[in-house]
Amino acid sequence: MKHLYEQIDRFHLLDVKNPTHPSMFVEEASYDILILTLPCKEKELKVDAYAFVFDANTYYYYDRKNGEFSDFETMQKVYEFLNEKVNITMKMVASLHESIDWMEERLYENASFGSFMRYWLGHKKDLSRIHRLLSLAEDVLERFIESYLREEDFLVTHFKDVHEHLERTNRSVLLASEKLGNLYNFYTSRNNERMNKTIYLLTIF
C-alpha cells in the first residue's frame, strides 16, 4: 500500500481525500483515478465523493472513515459498490417526487398551505444541485467506460446499466423541477385570484 501512496501525485491524493470533490476521471501513466460524486440526503442534502485508484494490478477504493485505501481486487466489486450508491440516489429522487405529489394534492384540494413556499424553495434548491451533480457524474462515468472498454475484465454491460440509471434519474430530476414550476404558477394564480376577490369586496364595502 505504501507503493500506491508513493506513485500518486500529491495533488491527486488531495483530490481523492476530498469528501466533496466533484466527479472526475484522470488517466496517468501508472494509475487512473475515478471519483464519482453523488447526492445523498439525511436531514438535508449533502454529497459524497467516492474515489477509486486503479493501477496495473488491482482496484483501490479510498475509505474515508478509516483514512486508507481498501483493495477491491475485482472490477465486479467496484461495480457493485457504485451500483448500490446510485440506487440510493434513485430512491432519494423518488422520495422528492412523492413530496412534490403531496404538495400538488394539497394545492388542488384548495387546502390551506401556508408553508408552500418553504417546501417549494427547499425542493427547488435540492433539485438544482442534484441536477448539476448527476450531469457531471454522467459525463465522467461515460468517459470512464469508453476508456476501459479495451480491458478484458471490464464489465461493459454492468457499468452501462449504472450510467443509464444516472441518466434516468437525472431526467426524473428535470421532470420534478418542471412540476415544481407548474405548482408555483398555480399557487401564485390562486393567491392572485383570492387577492382580487378581497379587493373587490373591500371596494363594494
JSON list of C-alpha atoms in Angstrom, two decimals:
[
{"chain": "A", "resi": 1, "resn": "MET", "atom": "CA", "xyz": [0.00, 0.00, 0.00]},
{"chain": "A", "resi": 2, "resn": "LYS", "atom": "CA", "xyz": [2.94, 2.31, 0.63]},
{"chain": "A", "resi": 3, "resn": "HIS", "atom": "CA", "xyz": [3.87, 1.94, -3.02]},
{"chain": "A", "resi": 4, "resn": "LEU", "atom": "CA", "xyz": [0.41, 3.22, -4.01]},
{"chain": "A", "resi": 5, "resn": "TYR", "atom": "CA", "xyz": [0.81, 6.40, -1.93]},
{"chain": "A", "resi": 6, "resn": "GLU", "atom": "CA", "xyz": [4.23, 6.94, -3.45]},
{"chain": "A", "resi": 7, "resn": "GLN", "atom": "CA", "xyz": [3.08, 6.72, -7.07]},
{"chain": "A", "resi": 8, "resn": "ILE", "atom": "CA", "xyz": [0.06, 9.04, -6.75]},
{"chain": "A", "resi": 9, "resn": "ASP", "atom": "CA", "xyz": [0.72, 12.73, -7.39]},
{"chain": "A", "resi": 10, "resn": "ARG", "atom": "CA", "xyz": [0.20, 14.66, -4.15]},
{"chain": "A", "resi": 11, "resn": "PHE", "atom": "CA", "xyz": [-2.40, 16.92, -5.76]},
{"chain": "A", "resi": 12, "resn": "HIS", "atom": "CA", "xyz": [-4.32, 13.88, -6.98]},
{"chain": "A", "resi": 13, "resn": "LEU", "atom": "CA", "xyz": [-4.08, 12.43, -3.49]},
{"chain": "A", "resi": 14, "resn": "LEU", "atom": "CA", "xyz": [-5.67, 15.60, -2.11]},
{"chain": "A", "resi": 15, "resn": "ASP", "atom": "CA", "xyz": [-8.47, 15.20, -4.66]},
{"chain": "A", "resi": 16, "resn": "VAL", "atom": "CA", "xyz": [-9.02, 11.59, -3.60]},
{"chain": "A", "resi": 17, "resn": "LYS", "atom": "CA", "xyz": [-9.18, 12.54, 0.08]},
{"chain": "A", "resi": 18, "resn": "ASN", "atom": "CA", "xyz": [-11.57, 15.46, -0.51]},
{"chain": "A", "resi": 19, "resn": "PRO", "atom": "CA", "xyz": [-15.05, 14.26, 0.64]},
{"chain": "A", "resi": 20, "resn": "THR", "atom": "CA", "xyz": [-16.85, 16.71, -1.65]},
{"chain": "A", "resi": 21, "resn": "HIS", "atom": "CA", "xyz": [-14.58, 16.75, -4.70]},
{"chain": "A", "resi": 22, "resn": "PRO", "atom": "CA", "xyz": [-16.53, 16.95, -7.99]},
{"chain": "A", "resi": 23, "resn": "SER", "atom": "CA", "xyz": [-16.76, 13.85, -10.15]},
{"chain": "A", "resi": 24, "resn": "MET", "atom": "CA", "xyz": [-13.68, 13.34, -12.32]},
{"chain": "A", "resi": 25, "resn": "PHE", "atom": "CA", "xyz": [-11.75, 10.74, -14.30]},
{"chain": "A", "resi": 26, "resn": "VAL", "atom": "CA", "xyz": [-7.98, 11.12, -14.69]},
{"chain": "A", "resi": 27, "resn": "GLU", "atom": "CA", "xyz": [-5.64, 8.85, -16.65]},
{"chain": "A", "resi": 28, "resn": "GLU", "atom": "CA", "xyz": [-1.96, 8.85, -15.73]},
{"chain": "A", "resi": 29, "resn": "ALA", "atom": "CA", "xyz": [0.91, 6.65, -16.88]},
{"chain": "A", "resi": 30, "resn": "SER", "atom": "CA", "xyz": [0.91, 4.38, -13.80]},
{"chain": "A", "resi": 31, "resn": "TYR", "atom": "CA", "xyz": [-2.62, 4.83, -12.43]},
{"chain": "A", "resi": 32, "resn": "ASP", "atom": "CA", "xyz": [-6.12, 6.09, -13.15]},
{"chain": "A", "resi": 33, "resn": "ILE", "atom": "CA", "xyz": [-8.42, 7.95, -10.77]},
{"chain": "A", "resi": 34, "resn": "LEU", "atom": "CA", "xyz": [-12.19, 7.76, -10.79]},
{"chain": "A", "resi": 35, "resn": "ILE", "atom": "CA", "xyz": [-14.20, 9.99, -8.47]},
{"chain": "A", "resi": 36, "resn": "LEU", "atom": "CA", "xyz": [-17.96, 9.76, -8.65]},
{"chain": "A", "resi": 37, "resn": "THR", "atom": "CA", "xyz": [-19.73, 12.34, -6.52]},
{"chain": "A", "resi": 38, "resn": "LEU", "atom": "CA", "xyz": [-23.38, 11.68, -5.80]},
{"chain": "A", "resi": 39, "resn": "PRO", "atom": "CA", "xyz": [-26.07, 13.39, -3.71]},
{"chain": "A", "resi": 40, "resn": "CYS", "atom": "CA", "xyz": [-27.44, 11.82, -0.56]},
{"chain": "A", "resi": 41, "resn": "LYS", "atom": "CA", "xyz": [-29.91, 13.11, 1.99]},
{"chain": "A", "resi": 42, "resn": "GLU", "atom": "CA", "xyz": [-30.10, 12.87, 5.73]},
{"chain": "A", "resi": 43, "resn": "LYS", "atom": "CA", "xyz": [-31.72, 15.91, 7.35]},
{"chain": "A", "resi": 44, "resn": "GLU", "atom": "CA", "xyz": [-30.52, 17.99, 4.42]},
{"chain": "A", "resi": 45, "resn": "LEU", "atom": "CA", "xyz": [-28.92, 17.38, 1.06]},
{"chain": "A", "resi": 46, "resn": "LYS", "atom": "CA", "xyz": [-25.22, 16.60, 1.10]},
{"chain": "A", "resi": 47, "resn": "VAL", "atom": "CA", "xyz": [-22.74, 15.00, -1.28]},
{"chain": "A", "resi": 48, "resn": "ASP", "atom": "CA", "xyz": [-20.36, 12.07, -1.03]},
{"chain": "A", "resi": 49, "resn": "ALA", "atom": "CA", "xyz": [-17.35, 11.66, -3.31]},
{"chain": "A", "resi": 50, "resn": "TYR", "atom": "CA", "xyz": [-16.48, 8.00, -3.92]},
{"chain": "A", "resi": 51, "resn": "ALA", "atom": "CA", "xyz": [-12.85, 7.80, -5.01]},
{"chain": "A", "resi": 52, "resn": "PHE", "atom": "CA", "xyz": [-11.02, 4.93, -6.72]},
{"chain": "A", "resi": 53, "resn": "VAL", "atom": "CA", "xyz": [-7.43, 4.49, -7.84]},
{"chain": "A", "resi": 54, "resn": "PHE", "atom": "CA", "xyz": [-6.70, 1.81, -10.42]},
{"chain": "A", "resi": 55, "resn": "ASP", "atom": "CA", "xyz": [-3.19, 0.64, -11.21]},
{"chain": "A", "resi": 56, "resn": "ALA", "atom": "CA", "xyz": [-1.93, -2.22, -13.37]},
{"chain": "A", "resi": 57, "resn": "ASN", "atom": "CA", "xyz": [-2.59, -4.78, -10.64]},
{"chain": "A", "resi": 58, "resn": "THR", "atom": "CA", "xyz": [-5.81, -4.01, -8.82]},
{"chain": "A", "resi": 59, "resn": "TYR", "atom": "CA", "xyz": [-8.57, -1.54, -7.89]},
{"chain": "A", "resi": 60, "resn": "TYR", "atom": "CA", "xyz": [-8.40, 0.57, -4.75]},
{"chain": "A", "resi": 61, "resn": "TYR", "atom": "CA", "xyz": [-11.23, 2.41, -3.00]},
{"chain": "A", "resi": 62, "resn": "TYR", "atom": "CA", "xyz": [-10.39, 5.24, -0.63]},
{"chain": "A", "resi": 63, "resn": "ASP", "atom": "CA", "xyz": [-12.17, 4.55, 2.65]},
{"chain": "A", "resi": 64, "resn": "ARG", "atom": "CA", "xyz": [-12.68, 7.95, 4.26]},
{"chain": "A", "resi": 65, "resn": "LYS", "atom": "CA", "xyz": [-13.88, 6.51, 7.54]},
{"chain": "A", "resi": 66, "resn": "ASN", "atom": "CA", "xyz": [-10.58, 4.72, 8.09]},
{"chain": "A", "resi": 67, "resn": "GLY", "atom": "CA", "xyz": [-8.47, 7.16, 6.07]},
{"chain": "A", "resi": 68, "resn": "GLU", "atom": "CA", "xyz": [-6.87, 4.44, 3.95]},
{"chain": "A", "resi": 69, "resn": "PHE", "atom": "CA", "xyz": [-7.14, 2.59, 0.66]},
{"chain": "A", "resi": 70, "resn": "SER", "atom": "CA", "xyz": [-9.11, -0.64, 0.52]},
{"chain": "A", "resi": 71, "resn": "ASP", "atom": "CA", "xyz": [-8.20, -3.23, -2.12]},
{"chain": "A", "resi": 72, "resn": "PHE", "atom": "CA", "xyz": [-11.37, -4.09, -4.05]},
{"chain": "A", "resi": 73, "resn": "GLU", "atom": "CA", "xyz": [-9.44, -6.69, -6.09]},
{"chain": "A", "resi": 74, "resn": "THR", "atom": "CA", "xyz": [-12.04, -7.06, -8.88]},
{"chain": "A", "resi": 75, "resn": "MET", "atom": "CA", "xyz": [-13.99, -4.74, -11.18]},
{"chain": "A", "resi": 76, "resn": "GLN", "atom": "CA", "xyz": [-17.12, -6.62, -10.08]},
{"chain": "A", "resi": 77, "resn": "LYS", "atom": "CA", "xyz": [-16.76, -5.18, -6.57]},
{"chain": "A", "resi": 78, "resn": "VAL", "atom": "CA", "xyz": [-16.29, -1.66, -7.98]},
{"chain": "A", "resi": 79, "resn": "TYR", "atom": "CA", "xyz": [-19.49, -2.10, -9.98]},
{"chain": "A", "resi": 80, "resn": "GLU", "atom": "CA", "xyz": [-21.46, -3.45, -7.01]},
{"chain": "A", "resi": 81, "resn": "PHE", "atom": "CA", "xyz": [-20.33, -0.54, -4.84]},
{"chain": "A", "resi": 82, "resn": "LEU", "atom": "CA", "xyz": [-21.23, 2.16, -7.37]},
{"chain": "A", "resi": 83, "resn": "ASN", "atom": "CA", "xyz": [-24.49, 0.46, -8.29]},
{"chain": "A", "resi": 84, "resn": "GLU", "atom": "CA", "xyz": [-25.56, 0.49, -4.65]},
{"chain": "A", "resi": 85, "resn": "LYS", "atom": "CA", "xyz": [-24.74, 4.21, -4.28]},
{"chain": "A", "resi": 86, "resn": "VAL", "atom": "CA", "xyz": [-26.60, 5.11, -7.49]},
{"chain": "A", "resi": 87, "resn": "ASN", "atom": "CA", "xyz": [-29.62, 3.13, -6.26]},
{"chain": "A", "resi": 88, "resn": "ILE", "atom": "CA", "xyz": [-29.61, 5.20, -3.06]},
{"chain": "A", "resi": 89, "resn": "THR", "atom": "CA", "xyz": [-29.66, 8.36, -5.20]},
{"chain": "A", "resi": 90, "resn": "MET", "atom": "CA", "xyz": [-32.56, 6.99, -7.25]},
{"chain": "A", "resi": 91, "resn": "LYS", "atom": "CA", "xyz": [-34.57, 6.31, -4.09]},
{"chain": "A", "resi": 92, "resn": "MET", "atom": "CA", "xyz": [-33.84, 9.82, -2.82]},
{"chain": "A", "resi": 93, "resn": "VAL", "atom": "CA", "xyz": [-35.13, 11.39, -6.04]},
{"chain": "A", "resi": 94, "resn": "ALA", "atom": "CA", "xyz": [-38.22, 9.15, -5.90]},
{"chain": "A", "resi": 95, "resn": "SER", "atom": "CA", "xyz": [-38.84, 10.44, -2.37]},
{"chain": "A", "resi": 96, "resn": "LEU", "atom": "CA", "xyz": [-38.65, 14.02, -3.65]},
{"chain": "A", "resi": 97, "resn": "HIS", "atom": "CA", "xyz": [-41.26, 13.17, -6.29]},
{"chain": "A", "resi": 98, "resn": "GLU", "atom": "CA", "xyz": [-43.56, 11.82, -3.57]},
{"chain": "A", "resi": 99, "resn": "SER", "atom": "CA", "xyz": [-43.18, 15.04, -1.58]},
{"chain": "A", "resi": 100, "resn": "ILE", "atom": "CA", "xyz": [-43.97, 17.12, -4.67]},
{"chain": "A", "resi": 101, "resn": "ASP", "atom": "CA", "xyz": [-47.03, 14.95, -5.37]},
{"chain": "A", "resi": 102, "resn": "TRP", "atom": "CA", "xyz": [-48.20, 15.64, -1.82]},
{"chain": "A", "resi": 103, "resn": "MET", "atom": "CA", "xyz": [-47.74, 19.39, -2.38]},
{"chain": "A", "resi": 104, "resn": "GLU", "atom": "CA", "xyz": [-49.78, 19.12, -5.58]},
{"chain": "A", "resi": 105, "resn": "GLU", "atom": "CA", "xyz": [-52.63, 17.34, -3.81]},
{"chain": "A", "resi": 106, "resn": "ARG", "atom": "CA", "xyz": [-52.75, 19.97, -1.07]},
{"chain": "A", "resi": 107, "resn": "LEU", "atom": "CA", "xyz": [-52.97, 22.77, -3.63]},
{"chain": "A", "resi": 108, "resn": "TYR", "atom": "CA", "xyz": [-55.55, 21.12, -5.86]},
{"chain": "A", "resi": 109, "resn": "GLU", "atom": "CA", "xyz": [-57.72, 20.30, -2.84]},
{"chain": "A", "resi": 110, "resn": "ASN", "atom": "CA", "xyz": [-57.71, 24.05, -2.16]},
{"chain": "A", "resi": 111, "resn": "ALA", "atom": "CA", "xyz": [-56.43, 23.32, 1.36]},
{"chain": "A", "resi": 112, "resn": "SER", "atom": "CA", "xyz": [-54.63, 25.92, 3.43]},
{"chain": "A", "resi": 113, "resn": "PHE", "atom": "CA", "xyz": [-50.93, 25.63, 2.65]},
{"chain": "A", "resi": 114, "resn": "GLY", "atom": "CA", "xyz": [-49.07, 28.41, 4.40]},
{"chain": "A", "resi": 115, "resn": "SER", "atom": "CA", "xyz": [-45.75, 26.56, 4.26]},
{"chain": "A", "resi": 116, "resn": "PHE", "atom": "CA", "xyz": [-45.88, 26.06, 0.47]},
{"chain": "A", "resi": 117, "resn": "MET", "atom": "CA", "xyz": [-43.00, 28.43, -0.31]},
{"chain": "A", "resi": 118, "resn": "ARG", "atom": "CA", "xyz": [-40.77, 26.86, 2.31]},
{"chain": "A", "resi": 119, "resn": "TYR", "atom": "CA", "xyz": [-41.29, 23.42, 0.74]},
{"chain": "A", "resi": 120, "resn": "TRP", "atom": "CA", "xyz": [-41.04, 24.82, -2.77]},
{"chain": "A", "resi": 121, "resn": "LEU", "atom": "CA", "xyz": [-37.77, 26.68, -2.20]},
{"chain": "A", "resi": 122, "resn": "GLY", "atom": "CA", "xyz": [-36.22, 23.72, -0.38]},
{"chain": "A", "resi": 123, "resn": "HIS", "atom": "CA", "xyz": [-37.08, 21.26, -3.15]},
{"chain": "A", "resi": 124, "resn": "LYS", "atom": "CA", "xyz": [-36.10, 23.69, -5.91]},
{"chain": "A", "resi": 125, "resn": "LYS", "atom": "CA", "xyz": [-32.68, 24.23, -4.35]},
{"chain": "A", "resi": 126, "resn": "ASP", "atom": "CA", "xyz": [-32.12, 20.50, -3.84]},
{"chain": "A", "resi": 127, "resn": "LEU", "atom": "CA", "xyz": [-33.21, 19.57, -7.37]},
{"chain": "A", "resi": 128, "resn": "SER", "atom": "CA", "xyz": [-30.95, 22.18, -8.95]},
{"chain": "A", "resi": 129, "resn": "ARG", "atom": "CA", "xyz": [-27.95, 20.89, -7.02]},
{"chain": "A", "resi": 130, "resn": "ILE", "atom": "CA", "xyz": [-28.79, 17.23, -7.74]},
{"chain": "A", "resi": 131, "resn": "HIS", "atom": "CA", "xyz": [-29.08, 18.01, -11.46]},
{"chain": "A", "resi": 132, "resn": "ARG", "atom": "CA", "xyz": [-25.61, 19.58, -11.52]},
{"chain": "A", "resi": 133, "resn": "LEU", "atom": "CA", "xyz": [-24.09, 16.63, -9.65]},
{"chain": "A", "resi": 134, "resn": "LEU", "atom": "CA", "xyz": [-25.74, 13.97, -11.81]},
{"chain": "A", "resi": 135, "resn": "SER", "atom": "CA", "xyz": [-24.94, 15.73, -15.09]},
{"chain": "A", "resi": 136, "resn": "LEU", "atom": "CA", "xyz": [-21.23, 15.77, -14.22]},
{"chain": "A", "resi": 137, "resn": "ALA", "atom": "CA", "xyz": [-21.33, 12.20, -12.89]},
{"chain": "A", "resi": 138, "resn": "GLU", "atom": "CA", "xyz": [-22.93, 11.05, -16.17]},
{"chain": "A", "resi": 139, "resn": "ASP", "atom": "CA", "xyz": [-20.14, 12.61, -18.26]},
{"chain": "A", "resi": 140, "resn": "VAL", "atom": "CA", "xyz": [-17.38, 11.26, -16.03]},
{"chain": "A", "resi": 141, "resn": "LEU", "atom": "CA", "xyz": [-18.76, 7.71, -15.95]},
{"chain": "A", "resi": 142, "resn": "GLU", "atom": "CA", "xyz": [-19.19, 7.76, -19.74]},
{"chain": "A", "resi": 143, "resn": "ARG", "atom": "CA", "xyz": [-15.53, 8.72, -20.21]},
{"chain": "A", "resi": 144, "resn": "PHE", "atom": "CA", "xyz": [-14.50, 6.01, -17.75]},
{"chain": "A", "resi": 145, "resn": "ILE", "atom": "CA", "xyz": [-16.49, 3.38, -19.68]},
{"chain": "A", "resi": 146, "resn": "GLU", "atom": "CA", "xyz": [-15.03, 4.46, -23.02]},
{"chain": "A", "resi": 147, "resn": "SER", "atom": "CA", "xyz": [-11.50, 4.30, -21.61]},
{"chain": "A", "resi": 148, "resn": "TYR", "atom": "CA", "xyz": [-11.90, 0.84, -20.07]},
{"chain": "A", "resi": 149, "resn": "LEU", "atom": "CA", "xyz": [-13.68, -0.86, -22.95]},
{"chain": "A", "resi": 150, "resn": "ARG", "atom": "CA", "xyz": [-10.37, -2.41, -24.01]},
{"chain": "A", "resi": 151, "resn": "GLU", "atom": "CA", "xyz": [-9.81, -4.06, -20.61]},
{"chain": "A", "resi": 152, "resn": "GLU", "atom": "CA", "xyz": [-10.54, -7.79, -20.58]},
{"chain": "A", "resi": 153, "resn": "ASP", "atom": "CA", "xyz": [-12.17, -7.88, -17.15]},
{"chain": "A", "resi": 154, "resn": "PHE", "atom": "CA", "xyz": [-14.23, -4.73, -17.65]},
{"chain": "A", "resi": 155, "resn": "LEU", "atom": "CA", "xyz": [-17.97, -5.21, -17.12]},
{"chain": "A", "resi": 156, "resn": "VAL", "atom": "CA", "xyz": [-19.25, -3.11, -20.00]},
{"chain": "A", "resi": 157, "resn": "THR", "atom": "CA", "xyz": [-22.93, -4.02, -19.70]},
{"chain": "A", "resi": 158, "resn": "HIS", "atom": "CA", "xyz": [-22.91, -3.57, -15.93]},
{"chain": "A", "resi": 159, "resn": "PHE", "atom": "CA", "xyz": [-21.38, -0.10, -15.99]},
{"chain": "A", "resi": 160, "resn": "LYS", "atom": "CA", "xyz": [-23.55, 0.99, -18.91]},
{"chain": "A", "resi": 161, "resn": "ASP", "atom": "CA", "xyz": [-26.51, -0.03, -16.77]},
{"chain": "A", "resi": 162, "resn": "VAL", "atom": "CA", "xyz": [-25.26, 2.19, -13.94]},
{"chain": "A", "resi": 163, "resn": "HIS", "atom": "CA", "xyz": [-24.82, 5.01, -16.44]},
{"chain": "A", "resi": 164, "resn": "GLU", "atom": "CA", "xyz": [-28.37, 4.51, -17.72]},
{"chain": "A", "resi": 165, "resn": "HIS", "atom": "CA", "xyz": [-29.64, 4.72, -14.14]},
{"chain": "A", "resi": 166, "resn": "LEU", "atom": "CA", "xyz": [-27.83, 8.02, -13.70]},
{"chain": "A", "resi": 167, "resn": "GLU", "atom": "CA", "xyz": [-29.34, 9.36, -16.93]},
{"chain": "A", "resi": 168, "resn": "ARG", "atom": "CA", "xyz": [-32.83, 8.22, -15.99]},
{"chain": "A", "resi": 169, "resn": "THR", "atom": "CA", "xyz": [-32.54, 9.71, -12.51]},
{"chain": "A", "resi": 170, "resn": "ASN", "atom": "CA", "xyz": [-31.33, 12.99, -13.96]},
{"chain": "A", "resi": 171, "resn": "ARG", "atom": "CA", "xyz": [-34.32, 13.10, -16.32]},
{"chain": "A", "resi": 172, "resn": "SER", "atom": "CA", "xyz": [-36.54, 12.42, -13.33]},
{"chain": "A", "resi": 173, "resn": "VAL", "atom": "CA", "xyz": [-34.94, 15.39, -11.55]},
{"chain": "A", "resi": 174, "resn": "LEU", "atom": "CA", "xyz": [-35.73, 17.66, -14.51]},
{"chain": "A", "resi": 175, "resn": "LEU", "atom": "CA", "xyz": [-39.34, 16.43, -14.56]},
{"chain": "A", "resi": 176, "resn": "ALA", "atom": "CA", "xyz": [-39.67, 17.11, -10.84]},
{"chain": "A", "resi": 177, "resn": "SER", "atom": "CA", "xyz": [-38.25, 20.62, -11.32]},
{"chain": "A", "resi": 178, "resn": "GLU", "atom": "CA", "xyz": [-40.71, 21.25, -14.15]},
{"chain": "A", "resi": 179, "resn": "LYS", "atom": "CA", "xyz": [-43.58, 20.06, -11.96]},
{"chain": "A", "resi": 180, "resn": "LEU", "atom": "CA", "xyz": [-42.45, 22.42, -9.20]},
{"chain": "A", "resi": 181, "resn": "GLY", "atom": "CA", "xyz": [-42.57, 25.28, -11.72]},
{"chain": "A", "resi": 182, "resn": "ASN", "atom": "CA", "xyz": [-46.15, 24.39, -12.66]},
{"chain": "A", "resi": 183, "resn": "LEU", "atom": "CA", "xyz": [-47.15, 24.22, -8.99]},
{"chain": "A", "resi": 184, "resn": "TYR", "atom": "CA", "xyz": [-45.62, 27.65, -8.39]},
{"chain": "A", "resi": 185, "resn": "ASN", "atom": "CA", "xyz": [-47.62, 29.11, -11.27]},
{"chain": "A", "resi": 186, "resn": "PHE", "atom": "CA", "xyz": [-50.81, 27.55, -9.92]},
{"chain": "A", "resi": 187, "resn": "TYR", "atom": "CA", "xyz": [-50.05, 28.75, -6.38]},
{"chain": "A", "resi": 188, "resn": "THR", "atom": "CA", "xyz": [-49.44, 32.36, -7.45]},
{"chain": "A", "resi": 189, "resn": "SER", "atom": "CA", "xyz": [-52.51, 32.36, -9.73]},
{"chain": "A", "resi": 190, "resn": "ARG", "atom": "CA", "xyz": [-54.69, 31.11, -6.90]},
{"chain": "A", "resi": 191, "resn": "ASN", "atom": "CA", "xyz": [-53.29, 33.70, -4.49]},
{"chain": "A", "resi": 192, "resn": "ASN", "atom": "CA", "xyz": [-53.78, 36.49, -7.04]},
{"chain": "A", "resi": 193, "resn": "GLU", "atom": "CA", "xyz": [-57.37, 35.40, -7.57]},
{"chain": "A", "resi": 194, "resn": "ARG", "atom": "CA", "xyz": [-58.02, 35.46, -3.83]},
{"chain": "A", "resi": 195, "resn": "MET", "atom": "CA", "xyz": [-56.39, 38.87, -3.57]},
{"chain": "A", "resi": 196, "resn": "ASN", "atom": "CA", "xyz": [-58.56, 40.23, -6.40]},
{"chain": "A", "resi": 197, "resn": "LYS", "atom": "CA", "xyz": [-61.70, 38.90, -4.70]},
{"chain": "A", "resi": 198, "resn": "THR", "atom": "CA", "xyz": [-60.68, 40.52, -1.43]},
{"chain": "A", "resi": 199, "resn": "ILE", "atom": "CA", "xyz": [-60.02, 43.87, -3.12]},
{"chain": "A", "resi": 200, "resn": "TYR", "atom": "CA", "xyz": [-63.36, 43.60, -4.96]},
{"chain": "A", "resi": 201, "resn": "LEU", "atom": "CA", "xyz": [-65.25, 43.00, -1.72]},
{"chain": "A", "resi": 202, "resn": "LEU", "atom": "CA", "xyz": [-63.44, 45.83, 0.03]},
{"chain": "A", "resi": 203, "resn": "THR", "atom": "CA", "xyz": [-64.30, 48.14, -2.88]},
{"chain": "A", "resi": 204, "resn": "ILE", "atom": "CA", "xyz": [-68.01, 47.23, -2.57]},
{"chain": "A", "resi": 205, "resn": "PHE", "atom": "CA", "xyz": [-67.97, 47.84, 1.18]}
]
